[in-house]
Amino acid sequence: MTAAMSNQGDATGRSTIDDPLAEPAELPGRWRALTVSLVGAFMTLLDVSIVNVALPSIERDLGASATSVQWVVSGYALAFGLTLVPAGRLGDTLGRRRMFLIALSAFVVTSALSGAAPTPRLLIAARLLQGVAGGMLLPQNSGLIQELFTGAERGRAFVFLGATVGLATAAGPVIGGLILAAIGGPNAWRWVFYVNLPIGLVALTLAARLLPAATRAGWRGIHLDLVGSLLLGGGVLCLLLPVVDATDGGLTRLWPLLGLAVGLLAGFAWWEARTDRRGRQPLLDPKLARTSGYVPGLAIGLVYFVGFTGIWLVMALFLQDGLGYSPLRSGLAVTPFALGVAASAVVAGRLVVRVGRWLTVSGLTTTVVGLTATALVLRHVGGDEAAWAAAGPLLLAGLGGGMVTSPNVTLTLASVPVQMAGAAGGALQTAQRIGSAIGTALLASVFYRVLISSGHAYPKAISDALLSACGLMLLALLLAIADLWRHRDRPTPTPQPQHHHLHLG
């Protein structure tokens, strides 16, 4: 079925319609299309954290060094982050269905390559390619939501996207532990990657049938901002390389790259403004900086993920190396957090349009309280009792986390015009992936430094690492409060109707 619409937007990024009293046409099959697209998003984000519990097995089976194993995680995040914005722009130009199918196919193939890798170097190479495929796929989700949904429904759809982001990251250790326990044996870690094959093939079949086809210029109509892509990619690369190599002295050896990153990113901002002034298509439209809620949401997402993502690595190190838990038991120990995220994200989705940024503030406050309690509990309770004692505080932290990730995605992207949706969603995810890479390296560094200086006192190491995460989330809380205060008289942004040509298959 075809719904005839036309894209329009004002200077602030809010959409307008020809007849403000007209009801937007509903596109049949939109929720089924969203579901299959979120399956793809879940797979790519799950691979950020699912590998953590398998790292000791990979290190033993392949004879890999600690640094090589770290790059199995960090290389994926690095390639993922570098690809997001250009892939979002390609989706805006070529059509999200086409890009989604290409990216999902590539993700299935590179997952198979990762699982079959016979050496650490080939595994790292396969993970880099897998990260590129994941980075191509994820921005298409926010673009599809902009195309498929209007009004309040768009807000609910963004809630599901935000819940998928938070739940996939939190559930990774649990699912990884279950896979290792179910398969068993020296090569069980390979199924952490192989599990993507059957799920990906089913999702690919459904996506080909359910995702919408939209009129686009095609390959000949591509006007990619190559200079902007190089400046942004170089800036992100120079920023992340010292960070992801921090455990091997990267911050000391590669610190000049941090200054170069600042220069390249400043050059990117200048180039994009220049491109826009000349009437050309920039990689990331400068108008996004004036779009309601976009920049504050970007900053909050970046800082929150710095504190959030590294928690699962240090918890795995503490539970497996410090307390002798199996990978499955280690994953199950953090299940309360994942359950809390899943439960609160659904409730938050119903409240975000009415409550707005207050929901983010409440969620961050709850997460800080829960993680602080977890840090204090694990400092004083060990052995078999540690997981049980930490269950309540982790559940509380998860309930808070579900009120952060999902609503922040909604508030950040709600007013973005549909023609910028892919690039805007890619930039938001780039900020979160940068935060993830920095946070993983930072919390791991804190954990190991305290562990060594304290004579391998694991309770002190995990406590200090979690308290460091709390400090970062307090910074995100201050950013949210500042945004709330600055726009205290501004109504909560409600997703606006967009006009477009779509065909749902």
Coordinates of C-alpha atoms in Angstrom, one line a residue:
M1 CA 0.0 0.0 0.0
T2 CA 1.3 3.5 -0.8
A3 CA 0.9 6.5 1.4
A4 CA 1.5 9.8 -0.4
M5 CA 3.4 12.4 1.6
S6 CA 5.9 15.1 1.1
N7 CA 8.9 16.0 3.3
Q8 CA 8.9 19.5 4.9
G9 CA 10.6 21.0 7.9
D10 CA 11.2 24.4 9.4
A11 CA 14.5 25.9 10.4
T12 CA 14.5 24.4 13.8
G13 CA 14.2 20.9 12.5
R14 CA 10.5 20.5 13.5
S15 CA 8.3 19.1 10.8
T16 CA 5.4 20.9 9.3
I17 CA 2.4 19.6 7.4
D18 CA 0.1 21.2 4.7
D19 CA -3.0 20.6 6.7
P20 CA -2.3 20.6 10.5
L21 CA -5.8 19.2 11.1
A22 CA -5.4 16.2 8.9
E23 CA -4.7 12.9 10.4
P24 CA -1.5 11.2 9.2
A25 CA -2.0 8.1 7.2
E26 CA -1.1 4.9 9.0
L27 CA 1.2 2.5 7.2
P28 CA 0.1 -1.1 7.5
G29 CA 2.7 -3.5 8.7
R30 CA 4.8 -0.8 10.3
W31 CA 5.1 -2.6 13.7
R32 CA 6.2 -5.8 12.0
A33 CA 8.8 -3.9 10.0
L34 CA 10.0 -2.3 13.2
T35 CA 10.2 -5.6 15.0
V36 CA 12.4 -7.2 12.3
S37 CA 14.7 -4.1 12.2
L38 CA 15.1 -4.2 16.0
V39 CA 16.2 -7.8 15.8
G40 CA 19.1 -6.7 13.6
A41 CA 19.9 -3.9 15.9
F42 CA 19.8 -6.2 18.9
M43 CA 22.3 -8.6 17.2
T44 CA 24.8 -5.9 16.5
L45 CA 24.7 -4.3 19.9
L46 CA 24.7 -7.6 21.7
D47 CA 28.1 -8.3 20.1
V48 CA 29.5 -5.3 21.9
S49 CA 29.2 -7.0 25.3
I50 CA 28.5 -10.8 24.7
V51 CA 32.2 -11.4 24.1
N52 CA 33.3 -10.2 27.5
V53 CA 32.5 -13.5 29.3
A54 CA 34.2 -15.5 26.5
L55 CA 37.5 -13.6 26.6
P56 CA 39.3 -16.1 29.0
S57 CA 38.3 -19.0 26.8
I58 CA 39.5 -17.2 23.6
E59 CA 42.8 -16.4 25.4
R60 CA 43.4 -20.0 26.3
D61 CA 42.2 -21.7 23.1
L62 CA 44.0 -19.4 20.7
G63 CA 47.0 -18.7 22.8
A64 CA 46.3 -15.0 22.5
S65 CA 47.9 -12.3 24.6
A66 CA 45.9 -10.1 26.9
T67 CA 46.3 -7.2 24.5
S68 CA 45.1 -9.3 21.5
V69 CA 42.1 -10.4 23.4
Q70 CA 41.3 -6.8 24.4
W71 CA 41.3 -5.9 20.7
V72 CA 38.6 -8.5 20.0
V73 CA 36.3 -6.3 22.0
S74 CA 37.8 -2.9 21.2
G75 CA 38.4 -3.5 17.5
Y76 CA 34.7 -4.2 17.0
A77 CA 33.7 -1.0 18.9
L78 CA 36.3 1.0 16.9
A79 CA 35.1 -0.1 13.5
F80 CA 31.5 0.2 14.6
G81 CA 31.9 3.8 15.6
L82 CA 33.8 4.8 12.5
T83 CA 31.1 3.5 10.2
L84 CA 27.9 4.9 11.8
V85 CA 27.6 8.4 10.4
P86 CA 28.6 7.6 6.8
A87 CA 26.3 4.6 6.8
G88 CA 23.4 6.7 8.1
R89 CA 24.0 9.2 5.3
L90 CA 24.0 6.3 2.7
G91 CA 20.7 5.1 4.1
D92 CA 19.3 8.6 3.8
T93 CA 20.4 8.7 0.1
L94 CA 20.0 5.1 -1.1
G95 CA 17.0 4.0 1.1
R96 CA 17.1 2.3 4.4
R97 CA 15.7 -1.1 3.2
R98 CA 18.6 -1.5 0.7
M99 CA 21.2 -0.5 3.3
F100 CA 19.7 -2.7 6.0
L101 CA 19.7 -5.8 3.8
I102 CA 23.3 -5.2 2.6
A103 CA 24.5 -4.6 6.2
L104 CA 22.6 -7.6 7.7
S105 CA 24.0 -9.9 5.0
A106 CA 27.5 -8.6 5.7
F107 CA 27.0 -9.1 9.5
V108 CA 26.0 -12.7 9.0
V109 CA 29.0 -13.4 6.9
T110 CA 31.5 -11.7 9.2
S111 CA 30.0 -13.5 12.2
A112 CA 30.8 -16.8 10.5
L113 CA 34.3 -15.6 9.8
S114 CA 34.8 -14.6 13.4
G115 CA 33.6 -17.9 14.7
A116 CA 35.9 -19.8 12.3
A117 CA 39.0 -17.7 12.9
P118 CA 42.0 -20.0 13.6
T119 CA 44.4 -17.4 15.0
P120 CA 44.1 -14.2 17.1
R121 CA 45.1 -11.9 14.2
L122 CA 42.4 -13.4 11.9
L123 CA 39.8 -13.1 14.7
I124 CA 40.7 -9.4 15.2
A125 CA 40.5 -8.8 11.4
A126 CA 37.1 -10.6 11.3
R127 CA 35.8 -8.6 14.2
L128 CA 36.9 -5.3 12.5
L129 CA 34.8 -6.3 9.5
Q130 CA 31.9 -7.4 11.7
G131 CA 32.1 -3.9 13.4
V132 CA 31.8 -2.3 10.0
A133 CA 28.8 -4.3 9.1
G134 CA 27.2 -3.5 12.5
G135 CA 27.9 0.1 12.0
M136 CA 26.2 0.0 8.6
L137 CA 23.1 -1.6 10.0
L138 CA 22.3 0.3 13.2
P139 CA 21.6 3.8 11.8
Q140 CA 19.0 2.5 9.5
N141 CA 16.7 1.7 12.5
S142 CA 16.3 5.4 13.5
G143 CA 15.7 6.3 9.8
L144 CA 13.1 3.6 9.4
I145 CA 11.3 4.8 12.5
Q146 CA 11.2 8.4 11.1
E147 CA 9.7 7.0 7.8
L148 CA 7.2 4.5 9.2
F149 CA 5.7 6.4 12.2
T150 CA 4.2 9.7 12.9
G151 CA 3.0 11.7 16.0
A152 CA 3.0 9.9 19.3
E153 CA 3.6 6.5 17.7
R154 CA 7.0 7.7 16.7
G155 CA 7.8 8.4 20.3
R156 CA 6.8 4.8 21.2
A157 CA 8.8 3.4 18.4
F158 CA 11.9 5.3 19.6
V159 CA 11.3 3.9 23.1
F160 CA 11.5 0.4 21.7
L161 CA 14.8 1.3 19.9
G162 CA 16.2 2.8 23.1
A163 CA 15.1 -0.3 25.1
T164 CA 16.9 -2.5 22.5
V165 CA 20.1 -0.5 22.9
G166 CA 20.1 -0.8 26.7
L167 CA 18.9 -4.4 26.9
A168 CA 21.3 -5.7 24.3
T169 CA 24.3 -4.3 26.2
A170 CA 23.1 -5.5 29.6
A171 CA 22.0 -8.9 28.4
G172 CA 25.3 -9.7 26.6
P173 CA 27.0 -11.3 29.6
V174 CA 24.0 -13.4 30.4
I175 CA 23.5 -14.7 26.9
G176 CA 27.2 -15.3 26.5
G177 CA 27.4 -17.3 29.7
L178 CA 24.4 -19.4 28.6
I179 CA 25.9 -20.2 25.3
L180 CA 29.3 -21.2 26.8
A181 CA 27.5 -23.5 29.3
A182 CA 25.2 -25.1 26.7
I183 CA 27.9 -25.8 24.2
G184 CA 30.8 -26.7 26.4
G185 CA 34.3 -27.8 25.3
P186 CA 37.3 -25.8 24.2
N187 CA 35.6 -24.3 21.1
A188 CA 32.4 -23.2 22.9
W189 CA 33.4 -19.5 22.5
R190 CA 33.0 -19.8 18.7
W191 CA 29.2 -20.1 19.2
V192 CA 29.1 -16.6 20.6
F193 CA 29.6 -15.6 17.0
Y194 CA 27.9 -18.5 15.2
V195 CA 24.6 -17.8 17.1
N196 CA 24.2 -14.8 14.8
L197 CA 23.9 -17.1 11.7
P198 CA 20.5 -18.7 12.1
I199 CA 19.0 -15.6 13.7
G200 CA 20.5 -13.3 11.0
L201 CA 19.2 -15.5 8.1
V202 CA 15.7 -15.5 9.5
A203 CA 15.8 -11.8 10.0
L204 CA 17.2 -11.3 6.5
T205 CA 14.3 -13.3 5.0
L206 CA 11.7 -11.3 7.0
A207 CA 13.4 -7.9 6.3
A208 CA 13.3 -8.6 2.6
R209 CA 9.5 -9.0 2.8
L210 CA 8.5 -6.5 5.5
L211 CA 10.8 -3.5 5.3
P212 CA 9.5 -0.5 3.3
A213 CA 10.8 0.4 -0.1
A214 CA 11.1 4.1 -0.6
T215 CA 11.8 6.3 -3.6
R216 CA 15.5 7.3 -3.6
A217 CA 17.9 8.7 -6.1
G218 CA 19.9 5.4 -6.3
W219 CA 23.6 4.9 -6.6
R220 CA 23.9 7.6 -9.3
G221 CA 22.3 10.1 -7.0
I222 CA 24.8 9.7 -4.2
H223 CA 26.5 12.9 -3.1
L224 CA 28.7 11.7 -0.3
D225 CA 30.7 14.3 1.6
L226 CA 34.0 12.5 1.2
V227 CA 36.1 15.2 2.9
G228 CA 33.7 15.3 5.8
S229 CA 33.8 11.5 6.1
L230 CA 37.6 11.5 6.2
L231 CA 37.8 14.3 8.8
L232 CA 35.2 12.6 11.0
G233 CA 36.6 9.1 10.6
G234 CA 40.1 10.4 11.3
G235 CA 39.1 12.3 14.4
V236 CA 37.2 9.4 15.9
L237 CA 40.0 7.0 15.0
C238 CA 42.6 9.2 16.7
L239 CA 40.4 9.6 19.7
L240 CA 39.7 5.9 20.2
L241 CA 43.1 4.3 19.3
P242 CA 44.8 5.5 22.5
V243 CA 41.8 4.7 24.6
V244 CA 41.2 1.1 23.4
D245 CA 44.9 0.4 23.7
A246 CA 45.0 1.9 27.2
T247 CA 45.7 -1.4 29.0
D248 CA 48.9 -1.8 26.9
G249 CA 50.1 1.8 27.6
G250 CA 48.3 3.4 24.7
L251 CA 47.4 6.6 26.6
T252 CA 51.1 7.1 27.3
R253 CA 52.5 6.1 23.9
L254 CA 49.7 7.5 21.7
W255 CA 48.7 10.6 23.6
P256 CA 49.6 13.0 20.7
L257 CA 46.7 11.4 18.7
L258 CA 44.3 12.9 21.2
G259 CA 45.4 16.4 20.2
L260 CA 45.2 15.5 16.6
A261 CA 41.6 14.2 17.2
V262 CA 40.5 17.6 18.5
G263 CA 42.0 19.3 15.5
L264 CA 40.3 16.9 13.0
L265 CA 36.9 17.1 14.7
A266 CA 37.1 20.9 14.7
G267 CA 38.0 20.8 11.1
F268 CA 35.0 18.5 10.5
A269 CA 32.7 21.0 12.1
W270 CA 34.1 23.8 10.0
W271 CA 33.9 21.8 6.7
E272 CA 30.3 20.8 7.3
A273 CA 29.3 24.4 7.9
R274 CA 31.1 25.4 4.7
T275 CA 29.5 22.6 2.7
D276 CA 26.0 23.6 4.0
R277 CA 26.6 27.3 3.1
R278 CA 27.5 26.3 -0.4
G279 CA 24.2 24.5 -0.9
R280 CA 25.8 21.0 -1.0
Q281 CA 24.8 18.0 1.1
P282 CA 27.0 17.7 4.3
L283 CA 27.6 14.4 6.0
L284 CA 26.1 15.7 9.2
D285 CA 23.8 18.7 8.7
P286 CA 24.8 21.7 10.9
K287 CA 21.0 22.3 11.4
L288 CA 21.0 19.4 13.8
A289 CA 22.8 21.6 16.3
R290 CA 19.7 23.8 16.3
T291 CA 17.2 20.9 16.5
S292 CA 15.4 20.7 19.8
G293 CA 17.0 18.3 22.3
Y294 CA 19.6 16.9 19.9
V295 CA 22.9 18.3 21.2
P296 CA 22.0 17.8 25.0
G297 CA 20.8 14.2 24.2
L298 CA 24.1 13.5 22.3
A299 CA 26.2 14.7 25.3
I300 CA 24.1 12.8 27.9
G301 CA 24.3 9.6 25.8
L302 CA 28.1 9.9 25.4
V303 CA 28.8 10.4 29.1
Y304 CA 26.3 7.8 30.3
F305 CA 27.8 5.1 28.1
V306 CA 31.3 5.9 29.4
G307 CA 30.1 4.9 32.8
F308 CA 27.7 2.2 31.7
T309 CA 29.4 -0.2 29.3
G310 CA 32.7 -0.9 31.2
I311 CA 30.7 -2.2 34.1
W312 CA 30.2 -5.6 32.5
L313 CA 33.9 -6.1 31.8
V314 CA 35.0 -5.4 35.3
M315 CA 32.1 -7.4 36.8
A316 CA 33.2 -10.4 34.6
L317 CA 36.8 -10.0 35.8
F318 CA 35.7 -9.8 39.4
L319 CA 33.3 -12.7 39.4
Q320 CA 35.3 -15.1 37.3
D321 CA 38.9 -14.3 38.3
G322 CA 38.2 -12.9 41.8
L323 CA 35.4 -15.3 43.0
G324 CA 36.0 -18.2 40.7
Y325 CA 32.5 -18.1 39.1
S326 CA 31.9 -19.9 35.8
P327 CA 31.0 -17.8 32.8
L328 CA 27.4 -18.9 33.1
R329 CA 27.2 -18.0 36.8
S330 CA 29.0 -14.8 36.1
G331 CA 26.4 -13.9 33.5
L332 CA 23.5 -14.8 35.7
A333 CA 24.9 -12.7 38.5
V334 CA 24.2 -9.5 36.5
T335 CA 20.8 -10.7 35.2
P336 CA 18.9 -8.5 37.7
F337 CA 20.3 -5.4 35.9
A338 CA 19.1 -6.7 32.5
L339 CA 15.6 -7.5 34.0
G340 CA 15.4 -4.0 35.5
V341 CA 16.3 -2.4 32.2
A342 CA 13.6 -4.5 30.3
A343 CA 10.9 -3.7 32.9
S344 CA 11.5 0.0 33.3
A345 CA 12.0 0.7 29.6
V346 CA 8.5 -0.3 28.8
V347 CA 7.1 2.0 31.5
A348 CA 9.4 4.8 30.5
G349 CA 8.1 4.6 27.0
R350 CA 4.6 5.5 28.2
L351 CA 5.8 8.4 30.3
V352 CA 8.5 10.1 28.2
V353 CA 6.1 12.3 26.1
R354 CA 4.5 13.6 29.3
V355 CA 7.5 13.7 31.6
G356 CA 10.3 14.5 29.2
R357 CA 13.8 15.1 30.6
W358 CA 12.6 14.6 34.1
L359 CA 12.6 10.9 33.3
T360 CA 16.2 11.0 32.4
V361 CA 17.1 12.8 35.6
S362 CA 15.1 10.3 37.7
G363 CA 16.7 7.3 35.9
L364 CA 20.3 8.6 36.3
T365 CA 19.7 9.3 40.0
T366 CA 18.3 5.8 40.5
T367 CA 21.2 4.2 38.6
V368 CA 23.8 6.1 40.7
V369 CA 22.1 5.0 43.9
G370 CA 21.9 1.3 42.7
L371 CA 25.5 1.1 41.6
T372 CA 26.8 2.8 44.7
A373 CA 25.0 0.3 46.8
T374 CA 26.4 -2.5 44.6
A375 CA 29.9 -1.2 45.1
L376 CA 29.5 -1.1 48.9
V377 CA 28.0 -4.6 49.0
L378 CA 30.7 -6.2 46.9
R379 CA 33.4 -4.5 49.0
H380 CA 32.2 -6.3 52.1
V381 CA 30.4 -9.5 50.8
G382 CA 32.3 -12.3 49.0
G383 CA 32.0 -15.9 47.9
D384 CA 28.7 -17.4 47.0
E385 CA 26.8 -14.7 48.9
A386 CA 28.2 -11.9 46.7
A387 CA 25.8 -12.5 43.7
W388 CA 22.7 -12.7 46.0
A389 CA 23.7 -9.7 48.0
A390 CA 24.2 -7.6 44.9
A391 CA 21.0 -8.7 43.2
G392 CA 18.8 -6.0 44.8
P393 CA 21.1 -3.1 44.1
L394 CA 21.7 -4.3 40.5
L395 CA 18.0 -4.5 39.9
L396 CA 17.6 -0.9 41.2
A397 CA 20.4 0.2 38.9
G398 CA 18.8 -1.5 36.0
L399 CA 15.4 0.1 36.7
G400 CA 17.2 3.4 36.5
G401 CA 19.1 2.5 33.3
G402 CA 15.9 1.7 31.5
M403 CA 14.7 5.2 32.2
V404 CA 17.9 6.7 30.7
T405 CA 18.8 5.0 27.4
S406 CA 15.3 4.6 25.9
P407 CA 13.9 8.1 26.8
N408 CA 17.1 9.8 25.8
V409 CA 17.0 8.3 22.3
T410 CA 13.4 9.5 22.0
L411 CA 14.1 13.0 23.3
T412 CA 17.2 13.3 21.1
L413 CA 15.7 12.2 17.8
A414 CA 12.0 13.2 18.2
S415 CA 12.4 16.5 16.4
V416 CA 15.0 15.4 13.8
P417 CA 13.6 15.9 10.2
V418 CA 13.2 12.6 8.3
Q419 CA 15.8 13.5 5.6
M420 CA 18.5 13.7 8.3
A421 CA 17.3 10.7 10.4
G422 CA 19.9 8.2 9.3
A423 CA 22.9 10.5 9.8
A424 CA 21.4 11.9 13.1
G425 CA 20.9 8.4 14.5
G426 CA 24.3 7.4 13.3
A427 CA 25.9 10.4 15.1
L428 CA 24.0 9.5 18.3
Q429 CA 25.2 5.9 18.1
T430 CA 28.7 7.1 17.3
A431 CA 28.7 9.2 20.6
Q432 CA 27.5 6.1 22.5
R433 CA 30.1 3.8 20.9
I434 CA 32.9 6.4 21.7
G435 CA 31.6 6.4 25.3
S436 CA 31.6 2.6 25.3
A437 CA 35.2 2.3 24.2
I438 CA 36.4 5.0 26.6
G439 CA 34.4 3.5 29.5
T440 CA 35.6 0.0 28.9
A441 CA 39.2 1.1 28.9
L442 CA 38.8 3.5 31.8
L443 CA 37.1 1.1 34.2
A444 CA 39.4 -1.8 33.3
S445 CA 42.3 0.5 34.0
V446 CA 40.9 1.5 37.4
F447 CA 40.2 -2.1 38.2
Y448 CA 43.7 -3.4 37.3
R449 CA 45.5 -0.4 39.0
V450 CA 43.6 -0.9 42.3
L451 CA 44.1 -4.7 42.0
I452 CA 47.8 -4.4 41.7
S453 CA 48.3 -1.6 44.3
S454 CA 46.2 -3.4 46.8
G455 CA 47.9 -6.8 46.6
H456 CA 45.1 -8.4 44.5
A457 CA 42.2 -7.3 46.7
Y458 CA 39.4 -8.0 44.3
P459 CA 36.6 -6.5 46.4
K460 CA 38.4 -3.2 46.6
A461 CA 39.1 -3.2 42.9
I462 CA 35.5 -3.8 41.9
S463 CA 34.2 -1.3 44.4
D464 CA 36.5 1.5 43.2
A465 CA 35.7 0.7 39.5
L466 CA 32.0 0.8 40.1
L467 CA 32.3 4.0 42.1
S468 CA 34.2 5.5 39.2
A469 CA 31.3 4.6 36.9
C470 CA 29.0 6.3 39.4
G471 CA 31.1 9.5 39.1
L472 CA 30.7 9.5 35.4
M473 CA 27.0 9.0 35.6
L474 CA 26.8 11.9 38.1
L475 CA 28.3 14.0 35.3
A476 CA 25.6 12.8 32.9
L477 CA 23.0 13.7 35.6
L478 CA 24.4 17.2 35.8
L479 CA 24.1 17.5 32.0
A480 CA 20.5 16.4 32.2
I481 CA 19.7 18.8 35.0
A482 CA 21.3 21.6 33.0
D483 CA 19.2 20.8 30.0
L484 CA 16.1 20.7 32.1
W485 CA 16.9 24.1 33.7
R486 CA 17.8 25.7 30.4
H487 CA 14.5 24.7 28.8
R488 CA 12.3 24.6 31.9
D489 CA 9.6 26.5 30.0
R490 CA 9.9 24.4 26.8
P491 CA 7.2 21.8 26.3
T492 CA 8.3 18.2 25.9
P493 CA 9.1 17.6 22.2
T494 CA 6.4 15.4 20.6
P495 CA 7.4 13.5 17.4
Q496 CA 5.8 15.4 14.5
P497 CA 4.2 13.9 11.4
Q498 CA 6.4 13.5 8.4
H499 CA 5.4 13.2 4.7
H500 CA 7.0 10.7 2.5
H501 CA 6.5 8.0 -0.2
L502 CA 6.6 4.5 1.1
H503 CA 5.7 1.0 0.0
L504 CA 5.4 -1.8 2.5
G505 CA 6.1 -5.1 1.0

